[in-house]
Coordinates of C-alpha atoms in Angstrom, one line a residue:
Chain A
S1341 CA -147.7 -3.1 32.4
Q1342 CA -148.3 -6.6 31.8
G1343 CA -150.6 -8.8 34.0
I1344 CA -149.0 -11.7 35.8
I1345 CA -152.4 -13.7 36.6
E1346 CA -155.6 -15.2 34.7
R1347 CA -158.5 -13.2 35.7
D1348 CA -161.9 -14.2 36.0
E1349 CA -163.8 -11.6 34.2
T1350 CA -167.4 -12.1 34.8
P1351 CA -168.5 -8.7 35.6
M1352 CA -169.5 -8.0 39.2
E1353 CA -172.8 -6.7 38.8
K1354 CA -173.9 -9.9 37.1
E1355 CA -172.7 -12.1 40.1
I1356 CA -174.4 -9.9 42.5
A1357 CA -177.7 -9.6 40.7
R1358 CA -177.7 -13.4 40.7
L1359 CA -177.2 -13.3 44.4
H1360 CA -180.4 -11.0 44.3
R1361 CA -182.4 -13.9 43.2
V1362 CA -181.9 -15.6 46.3
D1363 CA -180.2 -18.9 45.4
F1364 CA -177.6 -17.8 47.9
E1365 CA -175.4 -20.9 48.9
F1366 CA -172.0 -20.9 51.0
S1367 CA -169.9 -21.3 47.6
D1368 CA -170.7 -17.8 46.9
I1369 CA -168.2 -16.8 48.6
F1370 CA -165.7 -18.1 46.2
Y1371 CA -166.4 -15.8 43.7
F1372 CA -165.7 -12.8 45.7
C1373 CA -163.1 -14.2 47.3
R1374 CA -161.3 -15.0 43.8
K1375 CA -162.1 -11.7 42.7
G1376 CA -160.7 -9.9 45.7
F1377 CA -157.0 -12.2 45.4
E1378 CA -156.7 -11.4 41.9
A1379 CA -157.3 -7.7 42.5
I1380 CA -154.6 -7.5 45.3
V1381 CA -152.2 -9.9 43.1
E1382 CA -152.5 -6.9 40.4
D1383 CA -154.9 -4.1 39.5
E1384 CA -154.9 -4.2 35.8
V1385 CA -157.3 -6.6 33.4
T1386 CA -155.3 -9.0 32.1
Q1387 CA -155.5 -11.0 28.9
R1388 CA -156.1 -14.7 29.6
F1389 CA -155.8 -14.8 26.0
S1390 CA -152.3 -14.8 25.9
S1391 CA -150.2 -18.4 25.8
E1392 CA -148.8 -20.4 29.0
E1393 CA -145.7 -19.6 31.1
L1394 CA -142.8 -21.5 30.0
V1395 CA -140.3 -22.1 33.0
S1396 CA -137.2 -22.4 30.8
W1397 CA -136.9 -21.0 27.7
N1398 CA -137.5 -23.7 25.0
L1399 CA -135.4 -21.6 22.1
L1400 CA -138.2 -20.5 20.3
T1401 CA -137.7 -16.2 20.1
R1402 CA -141.7 -16.0 20.6
T1403 CA -141.6 -17.1 23.9
N1404 CA -138.2 -15.2 25.0
V1405 CA -139.7 -11.5 25.4
N1406 CA -138.8 -12.1 29.6
F1407 CA -135.1 -13.8 28.9
H1408 CA -132.4 -11.6 29.0
Y1409 CA -129.5 -12.2 26.5
I1410 CA -127.2 -14.7 28.4
S1411 CA -124.1 -15.6 26.5
L1412 CA -122.7 -16.3 22.9
R1413 CA -123.4 -19.9 23.3
L1414 CA -127.0 -19.6 24.0
S1415 CA -127.4 -17.2 20.8
I1416 CA -125.4 -19.6 18.5
V1417 CA -127.5 -22.7 19.8
W1418 CA -130.8 -20.5 19.0
G1419 CA -129.4 -19.6 15.6
I1420 CA -129.0 -23.6 15.2
G1421 CA -132.4 -24.1 15.9
V1422 CA -134.0 -21.4 13.9
I1423 CA -132.0 -23.0 10.9
V1424 CA -132.9 -26.4 11.8
R1425 CA -136.6 -25.5 12.2
Y1426 CA -137.0 -23.0 8.9
C1427 CA -135.1 -24.6 6.4
F1428 CA -135.2 -28.2 7.3
L1429 CA -138.4 -28.9 9.5
L1430 CA -140.9 -26.5 7.9
P1431 CA -140.3 -28.0 4.0
L1432 CA -140.3 -31.4 5.4
R1433 CA -143.6 -30.5 7.4
F1434 CA -145.2 -28.4 4.4
T1435 CA -144.5 -31.1 1.8
L1436 CA -146.2 -33.7 4.5
A1437 CA -149.2 -31.7 4.7
A1438 CA -149.7 -31.2 1.2
I1439 CA -149.5 -34.9 0.8
G1440 CA -152.2 -35.5 3.5
I1441 CA -154.6 -32.5 2.1
T1442 CA -154.3 -33.7 -1.4
S1443 CA -154.9 -37.6 -0.3
M1444 CA -157.8 -36.5 2.1
I1445 CA -159.5 -34.9 -1.1
V1446 CA -158.8 -37.2 -3.6
G1447 CA -159.4 -39.9 -0.8
T1448 CA -162.7 -39.0 -0.1
T1449 CA -163.9 -38.1 -3.1
M1450 CA -163.1 -41.6 -4.7
V1451 CA -165.0 -43.2 -1.6
G1452 CA -167.7 -40.7 -2.0
Q1453 CA -168.4 -42.4 -5.3
L1454 CA -169.5 -45.6 -4.1
P1455 CA -172.8 -46.5 -2.9
N1456 CA -173.7 -46.9 0.4
S1457 CA -172.4 -49.7 1.9
S1458 CA -170.3 -51.1 4.9
V1459 CA -167.7 -51.1 2.4
K1460 CA -167.9 -47.6 2.1
N1461 CA -168.0 -46.7 5.7
Y1462 CA -165.0 -48.9 6.4
L1463 CA -162.9 -47.4 3.2
S1464 CA -164.0 -43.8 4.7
E1465 CA -162.6 -44.7 8.3
V1466 CA -159.5 -46.0 6.7
V1467 CA -158.8 -42.8 4.4
H1468 CA -160.0 -40.2 7.3
L1469 CA -157.7 -42.0 9.7
T1470 CA -154.7 -42.7 7.1
C1471 CA -155.0 -38.5 6.2
S1472 CA -154.9 -37.6 9.7
R1473 CA -151.9 -39.5 10.9
I1474 CA -150.3 -38.0 7.5
L1475 CA -151.3 -34.5 8.7
V1476 CA -150.5 -35.0 12.3
R1477 CA -146.9 -36.5 11.2
A1478 CA -146.9 -32.9 9.3
L1479 CA -146.9 -31.5 12.3
S1480 CA -144.3 -33.4 14.5
G1481 CA -147.4 -34.3 16.7
T1482 CA -146.5 -36.4 19.7
I1483 CA -150.0 -37.6 21.2
H1484 CA -150.4 -39.5 24.6
Y1485 CA -154.2 -40.9 24.7
H1486 CA -155.2 -42.3 28.0
N1487 CA -158.1 -44.1 28.9
K1488 CA -158.7 -45.6 25.4
E1489 CA -161.8 -47.8 27.0
N1490 CA -163.4 -44.8 26.8
K1491 CA -163.3 -43.8 23.2
P1492 CA -166.7 -42.2 22.0
Q1493 CA -169.1 -44.4 20.7
K1494 CA -171.2 -44.5 17.4
G1495 CA -174.6 -42.3 18.0
G1496 CA -172.8 -40.4 20.9
I1497 CA -171.3 -36.9 21.3
C1498 CA -168.2 -35.9 21.7
V1499 CA -167.0 -32.9 23.8
A1500 CA -164.2 -31.3 24.3
N1501 CA -161.7 -28.2 25.2
H1502 CA -160.7 -26.1 22.8
T1503 CA -157.4 -24.8 22.2
S1504 CA -156.9 -24.8 18.6
P1505 CA -158.4 -25.5 15.1
I1506 CA -155.8 -28.5 15.5
D1507 CA -157.5 -29.9 18.1
A1508 CA -160.1 -31.9 15.3
I1509 CA -157.0 -33.8 13.6
I1510 CA -155.4 -34.6 17.1
L1511 CA -158.9 -36.5 17.9
T1512 CA -159.1 -37.8 14.5
N1513 CA -156.0 -39.2 14.7
D1514 CA -157.3 -41.9 17.1
G1515 CA -160.9 -42.6 15.7
C1516 CA -163.5 -41.3 13.0
Y1517 CA -165.8 -38.3 13.8
A1518 CA -168.4 -36.8 12.2
M1519 CA -167.8 -32.7 12.5
V1520 CA -170.1 -30.3 13.2
G1521 CA -169.2 -26.8 11.7
Q1522 CA -169.9 -23.7 8.8
V1523 CA -169.1 -24.2 5.7
H1524 CA -166.2 -22.5 4.6
G1525 CA -164.7 -21.1 1.3
G1526 CA -161.1 -21.9 -0.2
L1527 CA -159.3 -25.2 0.2
M1528 CA -161.3 -25.7 3.7
G1529 CA -164.4 -25.2 1.7
V1530 CA -163.0 -28.3 -1.3
I1531 CA -161.8 -30.3 2.1
Q1532 CA -165.3 -30.1 3.6
R1533 CA -167.3 -31.1 0.2
A1534 CA -165.0 -34.3 -0.7
A1535 CA -165.4 -35.2 3.1
V1536 CA -169.3 -34.9 3.7
K1537 CA -168.9 -37.1 0.5
A1538 CA -167.2 -40.0 2.0
C1539 CA -168.9 -39.8 5.3
P1540 CA -171.9 -37.7 7.1
H1541 CA -170.2 -34.8 8.5
V1542 CA -173.0 -32.2 9.6
W1543 CA -172.0 -28.8 7.3
F1544 CA -174.0 -25.8 8.2
E1545 CA -174.5 -22.8 6.1
R1546 CA -174.0 -19.7 7.7
S1547 CA -177.6 -18.6 7.7
E1548 CA -178.5 -21.8 8.9
M1549 CA -176.4 -21.6 12.2
K1550 CA -178.4 -18.5 13.6
D1551 CA -181.4 -20.8 13.7
R1552 CA -180.7 -22.7 16.9
L1553 CA -183.9 -25.1 16.6
L1554 CA -182.7 -26.0 12.9
V1555 CA -179.3 -26.9 14.3
T1556 CA -180.5 -28.5 17.4
K1557 CA -182.7 -30.7 15.2
R1558 CA -180.4 -31.6 12.3
L1559 CA -177.8 -32.7 15.3
R1560 CA -180.6 -34.7 17.1
E1561 CA -181.3 -36.4 14.1
H1562 CA -177.6 -37.3 13.5
V1563 CA -177.3 -38.8 17.1
A1564 CA -180.4 -40.6 17.4
D1565 CA -178.8 -42.7 13.9
K1566 CA -176.8 -45.5 16.1
S1567 CA -175.1 -46.2 13.3
K1568 CA -173.4 -42.9 12.4
L1569 CA -170.1 -41.8 13.8
P1570 CA -169.9 -39.9 17.1
I1571 CA -169.9 -36.1 16.7
L1572 CA -167.3 -33.8 18.0
I1573 CA -168.2 -30.6 19.1
F1574 CA -166.2 -27.9 21.1
P1575 CA -168.7 -26.2 23.4
E1576 CA -166.5 -23.2 24.2
G1577 CA -167.0 -21.8 20.8
T1578 CA -163.7 -20.4 21.1
C1579 CA -159.8 -20.9 21.1
I1580 CA -158.8 -20.8 24.6
N1581 CA -155.3 -20.6 26.2
N1582 CA -154.8 -24.1 27.5
T1583 CA -154.8 -22.7 30.9
S1584 CA -158.5 -22.9 31.4
V1585 CA -162.1 -23.9 30.3
M1586 CA -164.6 -21.5 29.6
M1587 CA -168.4 -21.4 29.4
F1588 CA -169.8 -24.2 27.6
K1589 CA -172.4 -23.2 25.1
K1590 CA -175.8 -25.4 26.5
G1591 CA -176.8 -25.9 22.8
S1592 CA -174.8 -29.2 22.8
F1593 CA -176.0 -30.2 25.6
E1594 CA -179.9 -30.2 24.9
I1595 CA -179.5 -32.7 22.4
G1596 CA -179.8 -35.6 24.3
G1597 CA -178.1 -38.7 24.2
T1598 CA -174.4 -39.8 25.6
I1599 CA -171.4 -37.4 26.2
Y1600 CA -168.3 -38.5 26.0
P1601 CA -166.0 -35.9 27.5
V1602 CA -162.4 -35.5 26.4
A1603 CA -160.0 -33.2 27.7
I1604 CA -156.6 -32.3 25.4
K1605 CA -153.7 -30.6 27.1
Y1606 CA -150.8 -29.4 25.3
D1607 CA -147.7 -29.3 26.6
P1608 CA -146.0 -25.6 25.9
Q1609 CA -142.6 -26.9 26.2
F1610 CA -142.2 -27.9 22.7
G1611 CA -144.4 -25.4 20.5
D1612 CA -147.7 -23.3 21.6
A1613 CA -150.6 -24.5 20.1
F1614 CA -153.0 -21.7 21.3
W1615 CA -154.2 -19.7 18.2
N1616 CA -155.3 -15.9 19.1
S1617 CA -157.5 -15.5 16.5
S1618 CA -157.4 -11.3 17.5
K1619 CA -153.5 -11.4 17.0
Y1620 CA -152.5 -14.1 14.3
N1621 CA -154.7 -15.2 11.1
I1622 CA -154.6 -19.0 10.3
V1623 CA -151.6 -18.7 7.9
S1624 CA -149.3 -17.1 10.5
Y1625 CA -150.7 -19.5 12.9
L1626 CA -150.1 -22.3 10.9
L1627 CA -146.5 -21.3 10.1
R1628 CA -145.6 -20.9 13.8
I1629 CA -146.9 -24.6 14.5
M1630 CA -145.2 -25.7 11.5
T1631 CA -141.6 -24.0 13.1
S1632 CA -142.3 -25.2 16.4
W1633 CA -140.6 -28.2 17.6
A1634 CA -143.2 -30.2 18.0
I1635 CA -146.7 -30.6 19.4
V1636 CA -146.8 -32.8 22.4
C1637 CA -150.0 -33.1 23.8
N1638 CA -151.9 -35.6 26.0
V1639 CA -155.5 -36.7 25.3
W1640 CA -157.8 -38.3 28.2
Y1641 CA -161.0 -40.2 27.4
M1642 CA -163.2 -40.1 30.0
P1643 CA -166.2 -42.5 31.2
P1644 CA -169.6 -41.2 29.3
M1645 CA -171.8 -38.9 31.0
V1646 CA -175.8 -38.3 30.4
R1647 CA -178.3 -35.7 32.0
K1648 CA -179.3 -36.4 35.0
E1649 CA -183.1 -36.6 35.7
G1650 CA -184.0 -32.9 36.8
E1651 CA -180.7 -31.3 35.8
D1652 CA -181.3 -28.5 33.2
A1653 CA -178.7 -28.1 30.1
V1654 CA -176.4 -25.6 31.7
Q1655 CA -175.8 -27.4 34.8
F1656 CA -175.3 -30.6 32.9
A1657 CA -172.6 -28.6 30.5
N1658 CA -171.2 -27.4 34.1
R1659 CA -170.7 -30.8 35.5
V1660 CA -169.0 -32.1 32.0
R1661 CA -167.3 -28.9 32.1
S1662 CA -165.7 -29.5 35.7
V1663 CA -164.5 -33.4 34.9
I1664 CA -162.7 -31.9 31.8
A1665 CA -161.1 -29.2 33.9
R1666 CA -160.1 -31.9 36.7
Q1667 CA -158.7 -34.1 34.4
G1668 CA -156.4 -31.6 32.5
G1669 CA -155.6 -29.5 35.4
L1670 CA -157.3 -26.5 33.9
T1671 CA -158.6 -23.8 35.6
E1672 CA -162.6 -23.4 35.7
L1673 CA -163.8 -20.0 34.6
P1674 CA -167.5 -18.9 34.3
W1675 CA -167.4 -16.3 31.6
D1676 CA -168.1 -16.6 27.8
G1677 CA -165.2 -17.3 25.5
G1678 CA -167.3 -14.6 23.3
L1679 CA -165.7 -12.0 25.8
K1680 CA -162.7 -12.8 23.9
R1681 CA -163.8 -10.3 21.2
A1682 CA -165.7 -7.7 23.1
K1683 CA -164.6 -6.2 26.2
V1684 CA -166.8 -5.6 29.2
K1685 CA -169.0 -2.7 28.5
D1686 CA -168.0 0.7 30.1
T1687 CA -171.4 1.5 31.1
F1688 CA -171.4 -1.5 33.2
K1689 CA -168.6 -0.2 35.2
E1690 CA -169.9 2.9 35.9
E1691 CA -173.3 2.0 37.0
Q1692 CA -171.5 -0.5 39.5
Q1693 CA -169.0 2.2 40.5
K1694 CA -172.2 4.7 41.2
N1695 CA -174.0 1.9 43.1
Y1696 CA -171.1 1.2 45.2
S1697 CA -170.5 4.7 46.0
K1698 CA -174.1 5.2 46.8
M1699 CA -173.6 2.4 49.5
L1700 CA -170.5 3.3 51.0
V1701 CA -171.6 7.3 51.3
R1702 CA -174.6 5.6 53.3
N1703 CA -172.8 3.4 55.1
G1704 CA -170.0 6.2 56.2
S1705 CA -166.9 4.2 56.1
V1706 CA -165.3 1.2 54.0
G1707 CA -165.0 -2.3 54.3
Chain B
P144 CA -159.5 -28.0 71.1
R145 CA -156.0 -26.9 69.3
E146 CA -155.2 -28.2 66.2
L147 CA -152.1 -29.3 65.3
T148 CA -149.9 -27.2 63.2
P149 CA -149.9 -28.2 59.8
P150 CA -146.3 -28.2 57.9
S151 CA -145.3 -25.1 56.6
P152 CA -146.4 -24.0 52.6
L153 CA -142.8 -24.4 51.4
S154 CA -143.0 -28.3 51.8
F155 CA -145.5 -28.4 49.5
P156 CA -144.9 -29.4 46.1
S157 CA -144.6 -26.4 44.3
T158 CA -144.5 -25.2 40.7
V159 CA -144.3 -21.3 42.0
T160 CA -141.2 -20.3 39.8
S161 CA -138.7 -17.6 40.6
E162 CA -139.9 -14.9 38.1
Q163 CA -143.5 -15.3 39.9
I164 CA -142.3 -14.4 43.1
E165 CA -140.1 -11.8 42.0
H166 CA -143.7 -10.4 40.4
L167 CA -145.3 -10.6 43.4
H168 CA -142.8 -9.0 45.3
R169 CA -142.6 -6.3 43.1
R170 CA -146.6 -5.8 43.8
F171 CA -145.7 -6.1 47.6
K172 CA -143.5 -3.4 47.7
Q173 CA -145.8 -1.4 45.3
L174 CA -148.5 -1.9 48.2
S175 CA -146.3 -1.6 51.0
R176 CA -145.0 1.8 49.6
D177 CA -141.2 0.4 49.8
Q178 CA -141.8 -0.5 53.3
L179 CA -141.1 -4.1 54.7
T180 CA -144.4 -4.4 56.3
I181 CA -148.0 -4.1 54.6
R182 CA -150.6 -3.0 57.2
K183 CA -154.8 -2.9 56.5
E184 CA -154.5 0.6 55.1
N185 CA -152.1 -0.7 52.5
F186 CA -155.2 -2.4 51.0
D187 CA -157.1 1.0 50.3
S188 CA -155.2 1.7 47.7
I189 CA -156.9 -0.7 45.2
P190 CA -159.3 0.6 43.8
D191 CA -160.8 -3.1 42.0
L192 CA -160.8 -3.9 45.6
E193 CA -163.3 -1.4 46.5
F194 CA -166.6 -3.1 44.8
N195 CA -166.1 -6.1 46.5
P196 CA -168.7 -6.6 48.5
I197 CA -166.5 -9.1 51.3
R198 CA -163.4 -6.6 50.9
G199 CA -163.4 -6.5 54.2
K200 CA -163.3 -10.2 55.3
I201 CA -160.4 -10.3 52.6
V202 CA -158.3 -7.9 54.1
H203 CA -158.8 -9.4 57.4
A204 CA -158.0 -12.9 56.1
F205 CA -154.6 -11.5 55.5
F206 CA -153.6 -10.7 59.0
D207 CA -155.7 -13.7 60.6
K208 CA -152.8 -15.3 62.5
R209 CA -154.7 -18.5 61.8
N210 CA -153.7 -18.3 58.1
L211 CA -150.5 -17.1 59.0
R212 CA -149.7 -20.5 60.4
Q213 CA -148.6 -18.5 63.7
E214 CA -149.2 -20.4 67.4
S215 CA -151.1 -17.3 68.5
D216 CA -154.2 -16.2 67.9
G217 CA -156.4 -12.8 66.9
L218 CA -154.7 -10.4 64.3
A219 CA -151.5 -9.2 63.3
D220 CA -151.0 -5.5 62.7
E221 CA -148.8 -5.8 59.9
I222 CA -147.3 -8.9 57.5
N223 CA -144.2 -9.3 55.6
F224 CA -143.6 -10.7 52.4
E225 CA -143.3 -14.2 53.7
D226 CA -146.6 -13.6 55.1
F227 CA -148.2 -12.3 51.9
L228 CA -146.9 -15.6 49.8
T229 CA -148.1 -17.8 52.7
I230 CA -152.0 -16.1 52.3
M231 CA -151.1 -16.6 48.1
S232 CA -150.1 -20.4 49.0
Y233 CA -154.2 -20.7 49.6
F234 CA -154.4 -20.0 46.0
R235 CA -152.3 -22.3 44.1
P236 CA -153.8 -24.1 41.3
I237 CA -153.6 -28.3 41.4
E238 CA -150.7 -29.3 40.0
M239 CA -151.4 -33.1 38.0
N240 CA -148.7 -35.1 39.9
M241 CA -150.2 -34.8 43.3
D242 CA -151.2 -38.3 44.8
E243 CA -155.0 -38.7 46.7
E244 CA -153.2 -37.7 50.2
Q245 CA -151.6 -34.4 48.9
L246 CA -155.1 -33.5 47.1
D247 CA -156.7 -34.1 50.3
R248 CA -154.6 -31.8 52.2
F249 CA -154.7 -29.1 49.6
R250 CA -158.4 -29.3 49.5
K251 CA -158.3 -28.9 53.3
E252 CA -156.3 -26.2 53.4
K253 CA -158.4 -24.0 51.1
L254 CA -161.6 -25.3 53.2
K255 CA -159.9 -24.1 56.0
F256 CA -158.9 -20.5 54.9
L257 CA -162.5 -20.2 53.7
F258 CA -163.9 -21.7 57.3
H259 CA -161.5 -18.9 59.0
M260 CA -163.2 -16.2 57.3
Y261 CA -166.9 -17.0 58.0
D262 CA -165.5 -17.6 61.6
S263 CA -164.9 -13.9 62.8
D264 CA -164.4 -14.4 66.5
H265 CA -161.7 -17.2 66.4
D266 CA -163.7 -19.8 68.4
G267 CA -163.7 -22.4 65.9
K268 CA -167.0 -22.3 65.2
I269 CA -169.3 -20.6 62.6
T270 CA -172.5 -19.4 64.4
L271 CA -175.6 -18.7 63.1
Q272 CA -174.8 -14.3 63.7
E273 CA -171.7 -14.9 62.0
Y274 CA -173.3 -16.3 58.9
R275 CA -175.9 -13.9 59.1
N276 CA -173.1 -11.3 59.0
V277 CA -171.5 -13.1 55.5
V278 CA -174.7 -13.1 54.1
E279 CA -175.5 -9.5 54.5
E280 CA -172.1 -8.4 53.3
L281 CA -172.3 -10.2 50.2
L282 CA -175.9 -8.7 49.6
S283 CA -175.0 -5.1 50.6
G284 CA -174.6 -4.6 46.9
N285 CA -178.3 -4.3 46.5
P286 CA -180.1 -1.1 48.5
H287 CA -183.5 -2.7 47.7
L288 CA -183.1 -5.8 49.7
E289 CA -184.1 -5.2 53.1
K290 CA -182.4 -6.8 56.4
E291 CA -184.9 -9.0 56.9
S292 CA -184.6 -10.9 53.3
A293 CA -180.8 -11.2 54.0
R294 CA -181.6 -12.8 57.9
S295 CA -184.1 -15.2 56.4
I296 CA -181.5 -16.2 53.8
A297 CA -179.0 -17.1 56.3
D298 CA -181.4 -18.6 58.6
G299 CA -182.5 -21.3 56.3
A300 CA -179.0 -22.0 55.3
M301 CA -177.9 -22.7 59.0
M302 CA -180.6 -24.6 59.1
E303 CA -179.8 -27.0 56.3
A304 CA -176.0 -26.7 57.7
A305 CA -177.6 -28.3 60.7
S306 CA -179.9 -30.7 58.8
I307 CA -176.6 -32.3 57.3
C308 CA -174.1 -32.3 60.1
V309 CA -176.1 -33.6 63.2
G310 CA -179.5 -34.8 61.4
Q311 CA -182.4 -34.4 62.9
M312 CA -182.9 -32.4 65.7
G313 CA -184.9 -32.2 68.8
P314 CA -187.3 -29.7 69.8
D315 CA -184.8 -28.6 72.7
Q316 CA -181.6 -28.8 71.1
V317 CA -179.9 -25.6 69.9
Y318 CA -177.2 -26.0 67.0
E319 CA -174.2 -24.1 68.4
G320 CA -172.6 -23.4 65.0
I321 CA -170.5 -25.1 62.4
T322 CA -167.5 -26.7 63.2
F323 CA -164.8 -27.3 61.0
E324 CA -165.6 -31.0 60.7
D325 CA -169.2 -30.3 59.9
F326 CA -167.9 -27.7 57.7
L327 CA -166.1 -30.3 55.4
K328 CA -168.8 -32.9 55.5
M329 CA -171.1 -30.0 53.8
W330 CA -168.3 -29.8 51.1
Q331 CA -167.9 -33.3 50.7
G332 CA -168.7 -34.4 46.8
I333 CA -168.5 -30.6 45.6
D334 CA -165.2 -29.7 43.5
I335 CA -163.9 -26.8 45.0
E336 CA -160.1 -27.3 44.0
T337 CA -160.9 -25.6 40.1
K338 CA -163.0 -22.9 41.5
M339 CA -160.3 -21.7 43.9
H340 CA -157.3 -20.6 42.3
V341 CA -155.4 -18.1 40.7
R342 CA -153.0 -19.2 37.8
F343 CA -150.2 -17.3 36.7
L344 CA -150.1 -16.3 32.9
N345 CA -147.0 -16.1 30.7
M346 CA -145.3 -12.6 30.5
D347 CA -145.4 -12.9 26.8
T348 CA -146.6 -9.8 25.2
I349 CA -150.1 -9.2 25.8
A350 CA -152.9 -9.2 23.3
H351 CA -156.0 -7.1 23.7
C352 CA -159.4 -8.7 23.3
Y353 CA -160.0 -6.9 19.9

């Protein structure tokens, strides 16, 4: 049967092991309390990588699994919706997207020909912003930016929660950032290579990504240069369904510099922005996005944060994560987004069961 | 001293949908085996709960009359669906449109719930012994850890709590226990709202993690 709540998937063994290292606090009870409640509300392992619940149907088939046939009128309205979305909105959006991408490639290539100067930087900004805006229109995006006074400055690092590949476009719609990522092939690769001519994005080859020191070094160099654009990083490392913020990889927080946290929250009523990469590939994802009603989201810029004395990268990462979760109304979950692709090992569970049964047998009774 | 009865949970602004309540009701019926009430024994049928070291305290929390917002004290023998929902309401997530006062009340409710979990004899104070009990339970999963270590951890934590709540104590002063006000003081500045809630998922087709 289907799951109904978001689960905390940290294996209990790991949490118990942490307790044994004797850094025990009053707050440790939270974890077990919560696990207990989850177990009581439902038994089975739920996937938090499915999309957020809607209170009322928004006329998209993809969200109507729990809704039953109600009336002929509603079905007709839905039918009209389908026609509008697929025959009218989709071609329009597709055209806009094509224009946006082409302008981006052409524009950045042209600007890239210029010698390095402030004129080049200015033009590069203009090109990036314009193309970003075209692309956002192509998705019928309505974005509300809050607290613009906290917008990321040059030489800083912008950190945000990750829900979909379009997060980057949402942010670049309002400012210019240096992107960080792997070099891809295909159309994406073309865009990347063109963009980096105009503005110093940081692209890594796949092999280089594995070398953490190299990555950190390059990012540090970029940040140290105060004339360079702020770096945009998504520390969760994978797309989450926008109801929670998962563990931040500490690498981003070891670079130093000022961190500008940003919270992005999509309104699921108009269209689900979450990319479940294990369920859909990028093309079908984009198709879904382009046949939704709109992408509506809120972006909150938060005041800059720096690492405190005596705070290590992990603590700093958690601090930033709390701030983002709080602002976006998202749950904080202490586990790794990497578990999206791998199940908690069965051997762990068996070990755990053995331990506990030993304990139970020894003590005689349960609870 | 008696506390004022807080307002009923249904007066909080709520985004729990009727569907979620339906699901919880189905779950309730499953646990109660189609009876109208649940008893402690019904929680034995939950395999995931078996591995939880503070299982006892969690189940106890459901029957604790203080959590059920009843006038009387002590433990209930059985709870009905409304009581079940009352307890679940302690784990509601924050809503975006809450103002300062509501947030504060929300936080207090959750901390109260936690306080009751520690204060097993219902006297309004967490004594050293009660705290030791909790630590021992939490660490009970480790067969190698001696009781002594668990004790010293508890003692250390209580001393720290005392220093936060009472400040410097004279050599003759005895710290009786942590009252709820002291408990609140200890949590000042620490964000619990994002750690102590359970959020409902969409009922859409569930994708698997592969």
